[in-house]
Amino acid sequence: MKLSILGCYSATPRTLNNTTSQVLEINNHMFLIDCGEGTQVQLRKHKIKFNRIKHIFISHLHGDHFFGLVGLISTFRLLTRETDLHIYGPKGIKEIVVLQMKLADSWTNYNLYFHELTSNESELIYEDEKVEVHTIPLNHRIYTNGYLFKEKEGLRKLKMNAVEEANINVAYYRKLTQGFDVTNEDGILIDHKTVTKPGPKPKSYAFCSDTMYKEDIVPIIKDTDVLYHESTFLEQHAHLAVKTKHSTAKEAAQIAKQANIGTLILGHYSTRYGTINPFKDEAKSIFNTVELAEDGRTFEF
Amino acid sequence: MKLSILGCYSATPRTLNNTTSQVLEINNHMFLIDCGEGTQVQLRKHKIKFNRIKHIFISHLHGDHFFGLVGLISTFRLLTRETDLHIYGPKGIKEIVVLQMKLADSWTNYNLYFHELTSNESELIYEDEKVEVHTIPLNHRIYTNGYLFKEKEGLRKLKMNAVEEANINVAYYRKLTQGFDVTNEDGILIDHKTVTKPGPKPKSYAFCSDTMYKEDIVPIIKDTDVLYHESTFLEQHAHLAVKTKHSTAKEAAQIAKQANIGTLILGHYSTRYGTINPFKDEAKSIFNTVELAEDGRTFEF
């Protein structure tokens, strides 16, 4: 998986700070998560082949997470896109986009599918042969979901010595890697586990923004490799975090610790702070593996 | 008047090209004309004290002219603005903004007034003691207006020798500059024109984008000091101009010539051209005083 941070600041875009948007690449799939104003310019700036995006996931309808969406949809039209585009987000997102297309008399020449979310329970909203996406219900001022991206189990690896010794016809090798037991040349059923070993461990990524501290998400994101969790404030402004339903860096770390996350990435910083390093320091007092999102930074895992 | 070009390219924002937006300053009034995506960042980048904007004029509801509006309104809220904000634009603009505020549960803490336009005739839409703003009905794919900003006649200047010789009480000097005739110390009525001369010539600015070639606008913008007229294409692509209801540089110059404009500013260039200099060359074959809008360029007149 490769995660590219296009913007990771809260509230409003500024000359050097972009609002939330990120691209997650999994096995040639390109998923866009949130789409603050100026996202399309960030995509160009970072030379991301954004016409490859087929699925956009919007966490909630505050402007710093989706004001760039209608512009991106419009730009895809001008670039004569033909590929379907799927948009996942809170109920109402379709009305906003369609109203603007109607008043501009500018309809897309590609198919646009809206998947509007209303549930307060985690649900599977996307699945293909390699990836699943689940919602992570969050607690913010308006209806908000995070998103959990999970690779599926890949093919098992053959233990070559064992498989040859077991006298299995090569025509059955693929079935073994898919986890099926097969009959060998002597008519004996061979347990696939005896001649194969697990493939590479599937990776997972959880995006949680915006939200106040919410322990309910721990079971959903348990053992995830990488968690992006908002940390709008430092503990010194914990009262503002409560008031605005955001988290502190310490709270993000507490969630990461309880969920046994591999790496915690912090983001959605308030621009009131001159530097973002204190966010890392604060989180590291609770949880060891902490990284700081920065506009333009990429993470591979 | 001071005109700051924030963006002057058509279609989509790019790393180095912004879509339409400009700020016009007249006697401490700050008017924003169009508001493409990223306008708020351009305002910050060019260090414009944008909280002073009280009136925003939107030409039409194509994204490259207004996708930055809802973000700017939202940012004003976050900056705890208290001053009223007036928005002029085609019918529908209020519904777009209000829907997004409703779904974000984020209402402005300042008063927001929408002045929705539907007329196909030029009309006076704003007036104060120093400035008038009139619409300029344009011909584009959807309902579109340009805007004409006209300073009112200022105070006349006293001819000091003449006014003293006429034996007028100084208490009446201001009335004379306002264009009233007054009675002198000898009881004789003095024609104000004999003791004053006209003040500085009022300036005017016309913004015309987007539009195809439309001669009907000539009488409305007659003798205007500065005209910004779109020139999306060069003559070599005149067929595209007709098809998309845009203008060529040559057509913009023809309008400027017929309307006896002082200076023509070209803009709204298609990004298909590697350089914008040919726009100036083409327009200058018809009309002498031509300038090229560029993002970040200012014009004082």
PDB file of N, CA, C and O in Angstrom, chain B residues 115-139:
ATOM      1  N   HIS B 115     -28.441  38.356  -3.735  1.00  0.00           N
ATOM      2  CA  HIS B 115     -29.172  39.177  -4.699  1.00  0.00           C
ATOM      3  C   HIS B 115     -29.169  38.382  -6.003  1.00  0.00           C
ATOM      4  O   HIS B 115     -28.186  38.413  -6.749  1.00  0.00           O
ATOM      5  N   GLU B 116     -30.230  37.635  -6.220  1.00  0.00           N
ATOM      6  CA  GLU B 116     -30.247  36.734  -7.376  1.00  0.00           C
ATOM      7  C   GLU B 116     -30.735  37.470  -8.624  1.00  0.00           C
ATOM      8  O   GLU B 116     -31.707  38.217  -8.583  1.00  0.00           O
ATOM      9  N   LEU B 117     -30.046  37.233  -9.716  1.00  0.00           N
ATOM     10  CA  LEU B 117     -30.294  37.958 -10.961  1.00  0.00           C
ATOM     11  C   LEU B 117     -31.012  37.060 -11.965  1.00  0.00           C
ATOM     12  O   LEU B 117     -30.684  35.867 -12.083  1.00  0.00           O
ATOM     13  N   THR B 118     -31.967  37.643 -12.674  1.00  0.00           N
ATOM     14  CA  THR B 118     -32.696  36.884 -13.695  1.00  0.00           C
ATOM     15  C   THR B 118     -32.937  37.706 -14.960  1.00  0.00           C
ATOM     16  O   THR B 118     -33.329  37.162 -15.980  1.00  0.00           O
ATOM     17  N   SER B 119     -32.693  39.015 -14.888  1.00  0.00           N
ATOM     18  CA  SER B 119     -33.040  39.882 -16.015  1.00  0.00           C
ATOM     19  C   SER B 119     -32.088  39.697 -17.188  1.00  0.00           C
ATOM     20  O   SER B 119     -30.905  39.400 -17.013  1.00  0.00           O
ATOM     21  N   ASN B 120     -32.602  39.906 -18.391  1.00  0.00           N
ATOM     22  CA  ASN B 120     -31.759  39.904 -19.583  1.00  0.00           C
ATOM     23  C   ASN B 120     -31.457  41.325 -20.063  1.00  0.00           C
ATOM     24  O   ASN B 120     -30.902  41.513 -21.141  1.00  0.00           O
ATOM     25  N   GLU B 121     -31.855  42.316 -19.265  1.00  0.00           N
ATOM     26  CA  GLU B 121     -31.540  43.719 -19.560  1.00  0.00           C
ATOM     27  C   GLU B 121     -30.525  44.192 -18.530  1.00  0.00           C
ATOM     28  O   GLU B 121     -30.524  43.719 -17.396  1.00  0.00           O
ATOM     29  N   SER B 122     -29.697  45.163 -18.923  1.00  0.00           N
ATOM     30  CA  SER B 122     -28.759  45.741 -17.959  1.00  0.00           C
ATOM     31  C   SER B 122     -29.544  46.440 -16.850  1.00  0.00           C
ATOM     32  O   SER B 122     -30.497  47.167 -17.111  1.00  0.00           O
ATOM     33  N   GLU B 123     -29.144  46.205 -15.607  1.00  0.00           N
ATOM     34  CA  GLU B 123     -29.835  46.857 -14.494  1.00  0.00           C
ATOM     35  C   GLU B 123     -28.847  47.318 -13.435  1.00  0.00           C
ATOM     36  O   GLU B 123     -27.753  46.765 -13.311  1.00  0.00           O
ATOM     37  N   LEU B 124     -29.252  48.360 -12.732  1.00  0.00           N
ATOM     38  CA  LEU B 124     -28.445  48.875 -11.627  1.00  0.00           C
ATOM     39  C   LEU B 124     -28.667  47.957 -10.431  1.00  0.00           C
ATOM     40  O   LEU B 124     -29.797  47.809  -9.971  1.00  0.00           O
ATOM     41  N   ILE B 125     -27.610  47.317  -9.939  1.00  0.00           N
ATOM     42  CA  ILE B 125     -27.820  46.364  -8.837  1.00  0.00           C
ATOM     43  C   ILE B 125     -27.169  46.816  -7.544  1.00  0.00           C
ATOM     44  O   ILE B 125     -27.411  46.252  -6.482  1.00  0.00           O
ATOM     45  N   TYR B 126     -26.285  47.833  -7.607  1.00  0.00           N
ATOM     46  CA  TYR B 126     -25.656  48.318  -6.378  1.00  0.00           C
ATOM     47  C   TYR B 126     -25.350  49.792  -6.531  1.00  0.00           C
ATOM     48  O   TYR B 126     -24.930  50.236  -7.600  1.00  0.00           O
ATOM     49  N   GLU B 127     -25.536  50.542  -5.472  1.00  0.00           N
ATOM     50  CA  GLU B 127     -25.256  51.972  -5.520  1.00  0.00           C
ATOM     51  C   GLU B 127     -24.934  52.468  -4.120  1.00  0.00           C
ATOM     52  O   GLU B 127     -25.602  52.106  -3.152  1.00  0.00           O
ATOM     53  N   ASP B 128     -23.888  53.254  -4.010  1.00  0.00           N
ATOM     54  CA  ASP B 128     -23.657  53.993  -2.768  1.00  0.00           C
ATOM     55  C   ASP B 128     -23.263  55.412  -3.162  1.00  0.00           C
ATOM     56  O   ASP B 128     -23.464  55.802  -4.315  1.00  0.00           O
ATOM     57  N   GLU B 129     -22.710  56.173  -2.242  1.00  0.00           N
ATOM     58  CA  GLU B 129     -22.470  57.593  -2.570  1.00  0.00           C
ATOM     59  C   GLU B 129     -21.364  57.787  -3.611  1.00  0.00           C
ATOM     60  O   GLU B 129     -21.267  58.839  -4.241  1.00  0.00           O
ATOM     61  N   LYS B 130     -20.567  56.747  -3.817  1.00  0.00           N
ATOM     62  CA  LYS B 130     -19.434  56.910  -4.737  1.00  0.00           C
ATOM     63  C   LYS B 130     -19.417  55.988  -5.960  1.00  0.00           C
ATOM     64  O   LYS B 130     -18.720  56.258  -6.924  1.00  0.00           O
ATOM     65  N   VAL B 131     -20.137  54.891  -5.881  1.00  0.00           N
ATOM     66  CA  VAL B 131     -20.020  53.865  -6.923  1.00  0.00           C
ATOM     67  C   VAL B 131     -21.391  53.325  -7.333  1.00  0.00           C
ATOM     68  O   VAL B 131     -22.302  53.221  -6.499  1.00  0.00           O
ATOM     69  N   GLU B 132     -21.491  52.985  -8.612  1.00  0.00           N
ATOM     70  CA  GLU B 132     -22.664  52.248  -9.108  1.00  0.00           C
ATOM     71  C   GLU B 132     -22.171  50.962  -9.774  1.00  0.00           C
ATOM     72  O   GLU B 132     -21.119  50.955 -10.407  1.00  0.00           O
ATOM     73  N   VAL B 133     -22.965  49.898  -9.643  1.00  0.00           N
ATOM     74  CA  VAL B 133     -22.652  48.667 -10.371  1.00  0.00           C
ATOM     75  C   VAL B 133     -23.873  48.276 -11.206  1.00  0.00           C
ATOM     76  O   VAL B 133     -24.993  48.192 -10.681  1.00  0.00           O
ATOM     77  N   HIS B 134     -23.622  48.056 -12.491  1.00  0.00           N
ATOM     78  CA  HIS B 134     -24.675  47.646 -13.418  1.00  0.00           C
ATOM     79  C   HIS B 134     -24.343  46.265 -13.981  1.00  0.00           C
ATOM     80  O   HIS B 134     -23.170  45.941 -14.167  1.00  0.00           O
ATOM     81  N   THR B 135     -25.356  45.496 -14.285  1.00  0.00           N
ATOM     82  CA  THR B 135     -25.096  44.218 -14.977  1.00  0.00           C
ATOM     83  C   THR B 135     -24.879  44.468 -16.466  1.00  0.00           C
ATOM     84  O   THR B 135     -25.363  45.453 -17.023  1.00  0.00           O
ATOM     85  N   ILE B 136     -24.145  43.559 -17.089  1.00  0.00           N
ATOM     86  CA  ILE B 136     -23.939  43.564 -18.543  1.00  0.00           C
ATOM     87  C   ILE B 136     -24.370  42.184 -19.039  1.00  0.00           C
ATOM     88  O   ILE B 136     -23.619  41.207 -18.900  1.00  0.00           O
ATOM     89  N   PRO B 137     -25.590  42.056 -19.551  1.00  0.00           N
ATOM     90  CA  PRO B 137     -26.057  40.726 -19.980  1.00  0.00           C
ATOM     91  C   PRO B 137     -25.156  40.171 -21.090  1.00  0.00           C
ATOM     92  O   PRO B 137     -24.907  40.845 -22.088  1.00  0.00           O
ATOM     93  N   LEU B 138     -24.663  38.969 -20.879  1.00  0.00           N
ATOM     94  CA  LEU B 138     -23.736  38.355 -21.840  1.00  0.00           C
ATOM     95  C   LEU B 138     -24.403  37.172 -22.533  1.00  0.00           C
ATOM     96  O   LEU B 138     -25.532  36.802 -22.195  1.00  0.00           O
ATOM     97  N   ASN B 139     -23.716  36.606 -23.485  1.00  0.00           N
ATOM     98  CA  ASN B 139     -24.265  35.463 -24.230  1.00  0.00           C
ATOM     99  C   ASN B 139     -23.319  34.267 -24.114  1.00  0.00           C
ATOM    100  O   ASN B 139     -22.323  34.167 -24.821  1.00  0.00           O
TER     101      ASN B 139
END
